[in-house]
PDB file of N, CA and C in Angstrom:
ATOM      1  N   UNK C   1     -23.665   5.679   3.101  1.00 68.00           N
ATOM      2  CA  UNK C   1     -22.971   5.557   4.360  1.00 68.00           C
ATOM      3  C   UNK C   1     -21.508   5.958   4.135  1.00 68.00           C
ATOM      4  N   UNK C   2     -20.970   6.766   5.024  1.00 76.00           N
ATOM      5  CA  UNK C   2     -19.569   7.157   4.946  1.00 76.00           C
ATOM      6  C   UNK C   2     -18.758   6.322   5.918  1.00 76.00           C
ATOM      7  N   UNK C   3     -17.560   5.973   5.489  1.00 70.00           N
ATOM      8  CA  UNK C   3     -16.653   5.213   6.334  1.00 70.00           C
ATOM      9  C   UNK C   3     -15.327   5.939   6.391  1.00 70.00           C
ATOM     10  N   UNK C   4     -14.791   6.057   7.575  1.00 72.00           N
ATOM     11  CA  UNK C   4     -13.468   6.640   7.751  1.00 72.00           C
ATOM     12  C   UNK C   4     -12.508   5.522   8.098  1.00 72.00           C
ATOM     13  N   UNK C   5     -11.415   5.447   7.354  1.00 68.00           N
ATOM     14  CA  UNK C   5     -10.405   4.429   7.608  1.00 68.00           C
ATOM     15  C   UNK C   5      -9.196   5.104   8.224  1.00 68.00           C
ATOM     16  N   UNK C   6      -8.782   4.589   9.360  1.00 66.00           N
ATOM     17  CA  UNK C   6      -7.654   5.167  10.071  1.00 66.00           C
ATOM     18  C   UNK C   6      -6.430   4.303   9.852  1.00 66.00           C
ATOM     19  N   UNK C   7      -5.370   4.929   9.380  1.00 65.00           N
ATOM     20  CA  UNK C   7      -4.106   4.214   9.169  1.00 65.00           C
ATOM     21  C   UNK C   7      -3.132   4.664  10.247  1.00 65.00           C
ATOM     22  N   UNK C   8      -3.388   4.263  11.473  1.00 65.00           N
ATOM     23  CA  UNK C   8      -2.566   4.702  12.594  1.00 65.00           C
ATOM     24  C   UNK C   8      -1.196   4.060  12.556  1.00 65.00           C
ATOM     25  N   UNK C   9      -0.174   4.864  12.764  1.00 62.00           N
ATOM     26  CA  UNK C   9       1.181   4.349  12.864  1.00 62.00           C
ATOM     27  C   UNK C   9       1.866   4.052  11.556  1.00 62.00           C
ATOM     28  N   UNK C  10       1.185   4.255  10.438  1.00 70.00           N
ATOM     29  CA  UNK C  10       1.796   3.993   9.142  1.00 70.00           C
ATOM     30  C   UNK C  10       2.717   5.152   8.797  1.00 70.00           C
ATOM     31  N   UNK C  11       3.916   4.829   8.348  1.00 70.00           N
ATOM     32  CA  UNK C  11       4.928   5.819   8.059  1.00 70.00           C
ATOM     33  C   UNK C  11       4.470   6.768   6.962  1.00 70.00           C
ATOM     34  N   UNK C  12       4.674   8.042   7.189  1.00 72.00           N
ATOM     35  CA  UNK C  12       4.389   9.033   6.165  1.00 72.00           C
ATOM     36  C   UNK C  12       5.620   9.161   5.274  1.00 72.00           C
ATOM     37  N   UNK C  13       5.411   9.456   4.004  1.00 74.00           N
ATOM     38  CA  UNK C  13       6.558   9.570   3.117  1.00 74.00           C
ATOM     39  C   UNK C  13       7.495  10.674   3.600  1.00 74.00           C
ATOM     40  N   UNK C  14       8.779  10.468   3.354  1.00 74.00           N
ATOM     41  CA  UNK C  14       9.802  11.401   3.829  1.00 74.00           C
ATOM     42  C   UNK C  14      10.262  12.331   2.712  1.00 74.00           C
ATOM     43  N   UNK C  15       9.522  12.369   1.615  1.00 77.00           N
ATOM     44  CA  UNK C  15       9.885  13.229   0.493  1.00 77.00           C
ATOM     45  C   UNK C  15       8.604  13.778  -0.125  1.00 77.00           C
ATOM     46  N   UNK C  16       8.751  14.493  -1.213  1.00 81.00           N
ATOM     47  CA  UNK C  16       7.584  15.111  -1.847  1.00 81.00           C
ATOM     48  C   UNK C  16       7.033  14.311  -3.016  1.00 81.00           C
ATOM     49  N   UNK C  17       7.477  13.065  -3.199  1.00 78.00           N
ATOM     50  CA  UNK C  17       7.031  12.334  -4.376  1.00 78.00           C
ATOM     51  C   UNK C  17       6.536  10.926  -4.108  1.00 78.00           C
ATOM     52  N   UNK C  18       6.554  10.443  -2.893  1.00 79.00           N
ATOM     53  CA  UNK C  18       6.133   9.071  -2.611  1.00 79.00           C
ATOM     54  C   UNK C  18       4.688   8.922  -2.151  1.00 79.00           C
ATOM     55  N   UNK C  19       3.929   9.993  -2.110  1.00 83.00           N
ATOM     56  CA  UNK C  19       2.553   9.913  -1.625  1.00 83.00           C
ATOM     57  C   UNK C  19       1.750   8.892  -2.426  1.00 83.00           C
ATOM     58  N   UNK C  20       1.852   8.947  -3.749  1.00 86.00           N
ATOM     59  CA  UNK C  20       1.108   8.024  -4.590  1.00 86.00           C
ATOM     60  C   UNK C  20       1.491   6.579  -4.350  1.00 86.00           C
ATOM     61  N   UNK C  21       2.773   6.339  -4.131  1.00 85.00           N
ATOM     62  CA  UNK C  21       3.245   4.976  -3.860  1.00 85.00           C
ATOM     63  C   UNK C  21       2.647   4.480  -2.547  1.00 85.00           C
ATOM     64  N   UNK C  22       2.634   5.337  -1.534  1.00 84.00           N
ATOM     65  CA  UNK C  22       2.038   4.960  -0.246  1.00 84.00           C
ATOM     66  C   UNK C  22       0.562   4.621  -0.429  1.00 84.00           C
ATOM     67  N   UNK C  23      -0.164   5.461  -1.142  1.00 84.00           N
ATOM     68  CA  UNK C  23      -1.600   5.232  -1.343  1.00 84.00           C
ATOM     69  C   UNK C  23      -1.836   3.929  -2.101  1.00 84.00           C
ATOM     70  N   UNK C  24      -1.100   3.710  -3.183  1.00 87.00           N
ATOM     71  CA  UNK C  24      -1.253   2.469  -3.946  1.00 87.00           C
ATOM     72  C   UNK C  24      -0.967   1.244  -3.092  1.00 87.00           C
ATOM     73  N   UNK C  25       0.084   1.315  -2.290  1.00 87.00           N
ATOM     74  CA  UNK C  25       0.454   0.182  -1.453  1.00 87.00           C
ATOM     75  C   UNK C  25      -0.639  -0.121  -0.426  1.00 87.00           C
ATOM     76  N   UNK C  26      -1.119   0.906   0.251  1.00 85.00           N
ATOM     77  CA  UNK C  26      -2.144   0.696   1.281  1.00 85.00           C
ATOM     78  C   UNK C  26      -3.440   0.179   0.645  1.00 85.00           C
ATOM     79  N   UNK C  27      -3.823   0.721  -0.500  1.00 88.00           N
ATOM     80  CA  UNK C  27      -5.027   0.224  -1.179  1.00 88.00           C
ATOM     81  C   UNK C  27      -4.851  -1.244  -1.570  1.00 88.00           C
ATOM     82  N   UNK C  28      -3.676  -1.598  -2.086  1.00 90.00           N
ATOM     83  CA  UNK C  28      -3.401  -2.992  -2.442  1.00 90.00           C
ATOM     84  C   UNK C  28      -3.530  -3.896  -1.223  1.00 90.00           C
ATOM     85  N   UNK C  29      -2.965  -3.465  -0.102  1.00 88.00           N
ATOM     86  CA  UNK C  29      -3.049  -4.263   1.125  1.00 88.00           C
ATOM     87  C   UNK C  29      -4.496  -4.379   1.610  1.00 88.00           C
ATOM     88  N   UNK C  30      -5.281  -3.310   1.468  1.00 88.00           N
ATOM     89  CA  UNK C  30      -6.682  -3.353   1.883  1.00 88.00           C
ATOM     90  C   UNK C  30      -7.469  -4.329   1.007  1.00 88.00           C
ATOM     91  N   UNK C  31      -7.201  -4.336  -0.288  1.00 93.00           N
ATOM     92  CA  UNK C  31      -7.883  -5.274  -1.187  1.00 93.00           C
ATOM     93  C   UNK C  31      -7.519  -6.709  -0.816  1.00 93.00           C
ATOM     94  N   UNK C  32      -6.234  -6.961  -0.549  1.00 93.00           N
ATOM     95  CA  UNK C  32      -5.809  -8.305  -0.134  1.00 93.00           C
ATOM     96  C   UNK C  32      -6.488  -8.711   1.169  1.00 93.00           C
ATOM     97  N   UNK C  33      -6.577  -7.769   2.119  1.00 92.00           N
ATOM     98  CA  UNK C  33      -7.222  -8.065   3.399  1.00 92.00           C
ATOM     99  C   UNK C  33      -8.708  -8.366   3.207  1.00 92.00           C
ATOM    100  N   UNK C  34      -9.352  -7.644   2.311  1.00 93.00           N
ATOM    101  CA  UNK C  34     -10.766  -7.890   2.029  1.00 93.00           C
ATOM    102  C   UNK C  34     -10.948  -9.285   1.421  1.00 93.00           C
ATOM    103  N   UNK C  35     -10.061  -9.656   0.499  1.00 96.00           N
ATOM    104  CA  UNK C  35     -10.132 -10.993  -0.106  1.00 96.00           C
ATOM    105  C   UNK C  35      -9.962 -12.080   0.941  1.00 96.00           C
ATOM    106  N   UNK C  36      -9.127 -11.810   1.964  1.00 94.00           N
ATOM    107  CA  UNK C  36      -8.884 -12.775   3.033  1.00 94.00           C
ATOM    108  C   UNK C  36      -9.933 -12.691   4.143  1.00 94.00           C
ATOM    109  N   UNK C  37     -10.881 -11.769   4.010  1.00 93.00           N
ATOM    110  CA  UNK C  37     -11.930 -11.605   5.006  1.00 93.00           C
ATOM    111  C   UNK C  37     -11.458 -10.950   6.293  1.00 93.00           C
ATOM    112  N   UNK C  38     -10.388 -10.154   6.231  1.00 91.00           N
ATOM    113  CA  UNK C  38      -9.832  -9.557   7.445  1.00 91.00           C
ATOM    114  C   UNK C  38      -9.972  -8.041   7.511  1.00 91.00           C
ATOM    115  N   UNK C  39     -10.378  -7.391   6.434  1.00 88.00           N
ATOM    116  CA  UNK C  39     -10.416  -5.930   6.438  1.00 88.00           C
ATOM    117  C   UNK C  39     -11.363  -5.400   7.505  1.00 88.00           C
ATOM    118  N   UNK C  40     -12.555  -5.947   7.591  1.00 87.00           N
ATOM    119  CA  UNK C  40     -13.519  -5.486   8.586  1.00 87.00           C
ATOM    120  C   UNK C  40     -12.964  -5.662   9.997  1.00 87.00           C
ATOM    121  N   UNK C  41     -12.281  -6.765  10.232  1.00 88.00           N
ATOM    122  CA  UNK C  41     -11.656  -7.010  11.542  1.00 88.00           C
ATOM    123  C   UNK C  41     -10.662  -5.896  11.878  1.00 88.00           C
ATOM    124  N   UNK C  42      -9.820  -5.533  10.921  1.00 84.00           N
ATOM    125  CA  UNK C  42      -8.853  -4.451  11.143  1.00 84.00           C
ATOM    126  C   UNK C  42      -9.564  -3.143  11.469  1.00 84.00           C
ATOM    127  N   UNK C  43     -10.598  -2.842  10.696  1.00 81.00           N
ATOM    128  CA  UNK C  43     -11.307  -1.580  10.895  1.00 81.00           C
ATOM    129  C   UNK C  43     -12.040  -1.556  12.227  1.00 81.00           C
ATOM    130  N   UNK C  44     -12.599  -2.695  12.629  1.00 82.00           N
ATOM    131  CA  UNK C  44     -13.287  -2.763  13.919  1.00 82.00           C
ATOM    132  C   UNK C  44     -12.315  -2.611  15.087  1.00 82.00           C
ATOM    133  N   UNK C  45     -11.057  -3.020  14.886  1.00 81.00           N
ATOM    134  CA  UNK C  45     -10.039  -2.858  15.931  1.00 81.00           C
ATOM    135  C   UNK C  45      -9.515  -1.433  15.990  1.00 81.00           C
ATOM    136  N   UNK C  46      -9.883  -0.617  15.008  1.00 75.00           N
ATOM    137  CA  UNK C  46      -9.509   0.789  15.072  1.00 75.00           C
ATOM    138  C   UNK C  46      -8.437   1.242  14.112  1.00 75.00           C
ATOM    139  N   UNK C  47      -7.956   0.377  13.246  1.00 76.00           N
ATOM    140  CA  UNK C  47      -6.972   0.835  12.282  1.00 76.00           C
ATOM    141  C   UNK C  47      -6.331  -0.293  11.505  1.00 76.00           C
ATOM    142  N   UNK C  48      -5.536   0.124  10.548  1.00 79.00           N
ATOM    143  CA  UNK C  48      -4.827  -0.829   9.712  1.00 79.00           C
ATOM    144  C   UNK C  48      -3.529  -1.234  10.389  1.00 79.00           C
ATOM    145  N   UNK C  49      -3.004  -2.411  10.083  1.00 81.00           N
ATOM    146  CA  UNK C  49      -1.768  -2.859  10.726  1.00 81.00           C
ATOM    147  C   UNK C  49      -0.590  -1.912  10.458  1.00 81.00           C
ATOM    148  N   UNK C  50       0.138  -1.585  11.479  1.00 76.00           N
ATOM    149  CA  UNK C  50       1.274  -0.679  11.386  1.00 76.00           C
ATOM    150  C   UNK C  50       2.316  -1.208  10.412  1.00 76.00           C
ATOM    151  N   UNK C  51       2.518  -2.519  10.403  1.00 79.00           N
ATOM    152  CA  UNK C  51       3.562  -3.095   9.550  1.00 79.00           C
ATOM    153  C   UNK C  51       3.275  -2.920   8.061  1.00 79.00           C
ATOM    154  N   UNK C  52       2.079  -2.501   7.714  1.00 81.00           N
ATOM    155  CA  UNK C  52       1.773  -2.250   6.309  1.00 81.00           C
ATOM    156  C   UNK C  52       2.512  -1.042   5.768  1.00 81.00           C
ATOM    157  N   UNK C  53       2.910  -0.141   6.603  1.00 75.00           N
ATOM    158  CA  UNK C  53       3.425   1.119   6.088  1.00 75.00           C
ATOM    159  C   UNK C  53       4.814   1.496   6.535  1.00 75.00           C
ATOM    160  N   UNK C  54       5.679   0.533   6.764  1.00 79.00           N
ATOM    161  CA  UNK C  54       7.041   0.906   7.127  1.00 79.00           C
ATOM    162  C   UNK C  54       7.738   1.505   5.916  1.00 79.00           C
ATOM    163  N   UNK C  55       8.686   2.386   6.160  1.00 79.00           N
ATOM    164  CA  UNK C  55       9.403   3.061   5.079  1.00 79.00           C
ATOM    165  C   UNK C  55      10.101   2.052   4.169  1.00 79.00           C
ATOM    166  N   UNK C  56      10.665   1.007   4.749  1.00 83.00           N
ATOM    167  CA  UNK C  56      11.382  -0.002   3.961  1.00 83.00           C
ATOM    168  C   UNK C  56      10.429  -0.768   3.039  1.00 83.00           C
ATOM    169  N   UNK C  57       9.273  -1.152   3.560  1.00 85.00           N
ATOM    170  CA  UNK C  57       8.307  -1.897   2.761  1.00 85.00           C
ATOM    171  C   UNK C  57       7.805  -1.048   1.599  1.00 85.00           C
ATOM    172  N   UNK C  58       7.512   0.219   1.881  1.00 84.00           N
ATOM    173  CA  UNK C  58       7.022   1.099   0.818  1.00 84.00           C
ATOM    174  C   UNK C  58       8.117   1.358  -0.213  1.00 84.00           C
ATOM    175  N   UNK C  59       9.356   1.486   0.221  1.00 84.00           N
ATOM    176  CA  UNK C  59      10.467   1.664  -0.717  1.00 84.00           C
ATOM    177  C   UNK C  59      10.606   0.443  -1.617  1.00 84.00           C
ATOM    178  N   UNK C  60      10.452  -0.739  -1.056  1.00 89.00           N
ATOM    179  CA  UNK C  60      10.503  -1.966  -1.857  1.00 89.00           C
ATOM    180  C   UNK C  60       9.343  -2.014  -2.850  1.00 89.00           C
ATOM    181  N   UNK C  61       8.173  -1.579  -2.400  1.00 89.00           N
ATOM    182  CA  UNK C  61       7.001  -1.550  -3.280  1.00 89.00           C
ATOM    183  C   UNK C  61       7.226  -0.562  -4.427  1.00 89.00           C
ATOM    184  N   UNK C  62       7.816   0.588  -4.116  1.00 88.00           N
ATOM    185  CA  UNK C  62       8.132   1.570  -5.153  1.00 88.00           C
ATOM    186  C   UNK C  62       9.003   0.926  -6.233  1.00 88.00           C
ATOM    187  N   UNK C  63      10.005   0.154  -5.811  1.00 92.00           N
ATOM    188  CA  UNK C  63      10.891  -0.514  -6.764  1.00 92.00           C
ATOM    189  C   UNK C  63      10.135  -1.569  -7.568  1.00 92.00           C
ATOM    190  N   UNK C  64       9.240  -2.317  -6.919  1.00 92.00           N
ATOM    191  CA  UNK C  64       8.435  -3.312  -7.630  1.00 92.00           C
ATOM    192  C   UNK C  64       7.586  -2.656  -8.718  1.00 92.00           C
ATOM    193  N   UNK C  65       6.965  -1.520  -8.388  1.00 91.00           N
ATOM    194  CA  UNK C  65       6.135  -0.809  -9.362  1.00 91.00           C
ATOM    195  C   UNK C  65       7.002  -0.303 -10.505  1.00 91.00           C
ATOM    196  N   UNK C  66       8.157   0.260 -10.184  1.00 91.00           N
ATOM    197  CA  UNK C  66       9.078   0.748 -11.212  1.00 91.00           C
ATOM    198  C   UNK C  66       9.513  -0.403 -12.127  1.00 91.00           C
ATOM    199  N   UNK C  67       9.862  -1.536 -11.535  1.00 95.00           N
ATOM    200  CA  UNK C  67      10.283  -2.698 -12.326  1.00 95.00           C
ATOM    201  C   UNK C  67       9.150  -3.200 -13.232  1.00 95.00           C
ATOM    202  N   UNK C  68       7.931  -3.195 -12.708  1.00 93.00           N
ATOM    203  CA  UNK C  68       6.782  -3.622 -13.503  1.00 93.00           C
ATOM    204  C   UNK C  68       6.594  -2.705 -14.703  1.00 93.00           C
ATOM    205  N   UNK C  69       6.618  -1.392 -14.475  1.00 91.00           N
ATOM    206  CA  UNK C  69       6.480  -0.449 -15.584  1.00 91.00           C
ATOM    207  C   UNK C  69       7.596  -0.622 -16.604  1.00 91.00           C
ATOM    208  N   UNK C  70       8.799  -0.796 -16.131  1.00 94.00           N
ATOM    209  CA  UNK C  70       9.948  -0.975 -17.028  1.00 94.00           C
ATOM    210  C   UNK C  70       9.762  -2.227 -17.878  1.00 94.00           C
ATOM    211  N   UNK C  71       9.350  -3.317 -17.263  1.00 93.00           N
ATOM    212  CA  UNK C  71       9.166  -4.558 -18.014  1.00 93.00           C
ATOM    213  C   UNK C  71       8.025  -4.429 -19.033  1.00 93.00           C
ATOM    214  N   UNK C  72       6.982  -3.697 -18.672  1.00 93.00           N
ATOM    215  CA  UNK C  72       5.876  -3.502 -19.619  1.00 93.00           C
ATOM    216  C   UNK C  72       6.310  -2.658 -20.808  1.00 93.00           C
ATOM    217  N   UNK C  73       7.081  -1.631 -20.560  1.00 91.00           N
ATOM    218  CA  UNK C  73       7.577  -0.777 -21.645  1.00 91.00           C
ATOM    219  C   UNK C  73       8.524  -1.559 -22.540  1.00 91.00           C
ATOM    220  N   UNK C  74       9.412  -2.322 -21.926  1.00 90.00           N
ATOM    221  CA  UNK C  74      10.380  -3.103 -22.705  1.00 90.00           C
ATOM    222  C   UNK C  74       9.709  -4.191 -23.535  1.00 90.00           C
ATOM    223  N   UNK C  75       8.659  -4.790 -23.016  1.00 88.00           N
ATOM    224  CA  UNK C  75       7.979  -5.850 -23.757  1.00 88.00           C
ATOM    225  C   UNK C  75       7.133  -5.284 -24.892  1.00 88.00           C
ATOM    226  N   UNK C  76       6.826  -3.996 -24.834  1.00 75.00           N
ATOM    227  CA  UNK C  76       6.023  -3.355 -25.865  1.00 75.00           C
ATOM    228  C   UNK C  76       6.874  -2.889 -27.052  1.00 75.00           C
ATOM    229  N   UNK C  77       8.198  -2.851 -26.864  1.00 67.00           N
ATOM    230  CA  UNK C  77       9.071  -2.362 -27.939  1.00 67.00           C
ATOM    231  C   UNK C  77       9.602  -3.483 -28.790  1.00 67.00           C
TER     232      UNK C  77
END
């Protein structure tokens, strides 16, 4: 069975390098929603919540990922 997920209203990256960050963030939010039993509800309503993909939220997530990688590298040395 194929499923199409619509991310209506989610901000598209404004540069040529944030696509991966956007994808990781949305996948993380979808996993959290599934754990909370809400993903199917979102999909049945026709899309994912708009607030998941604001430019500010994704920028903050980018920094969180960068900080995580930095801390992992530093702890390995």
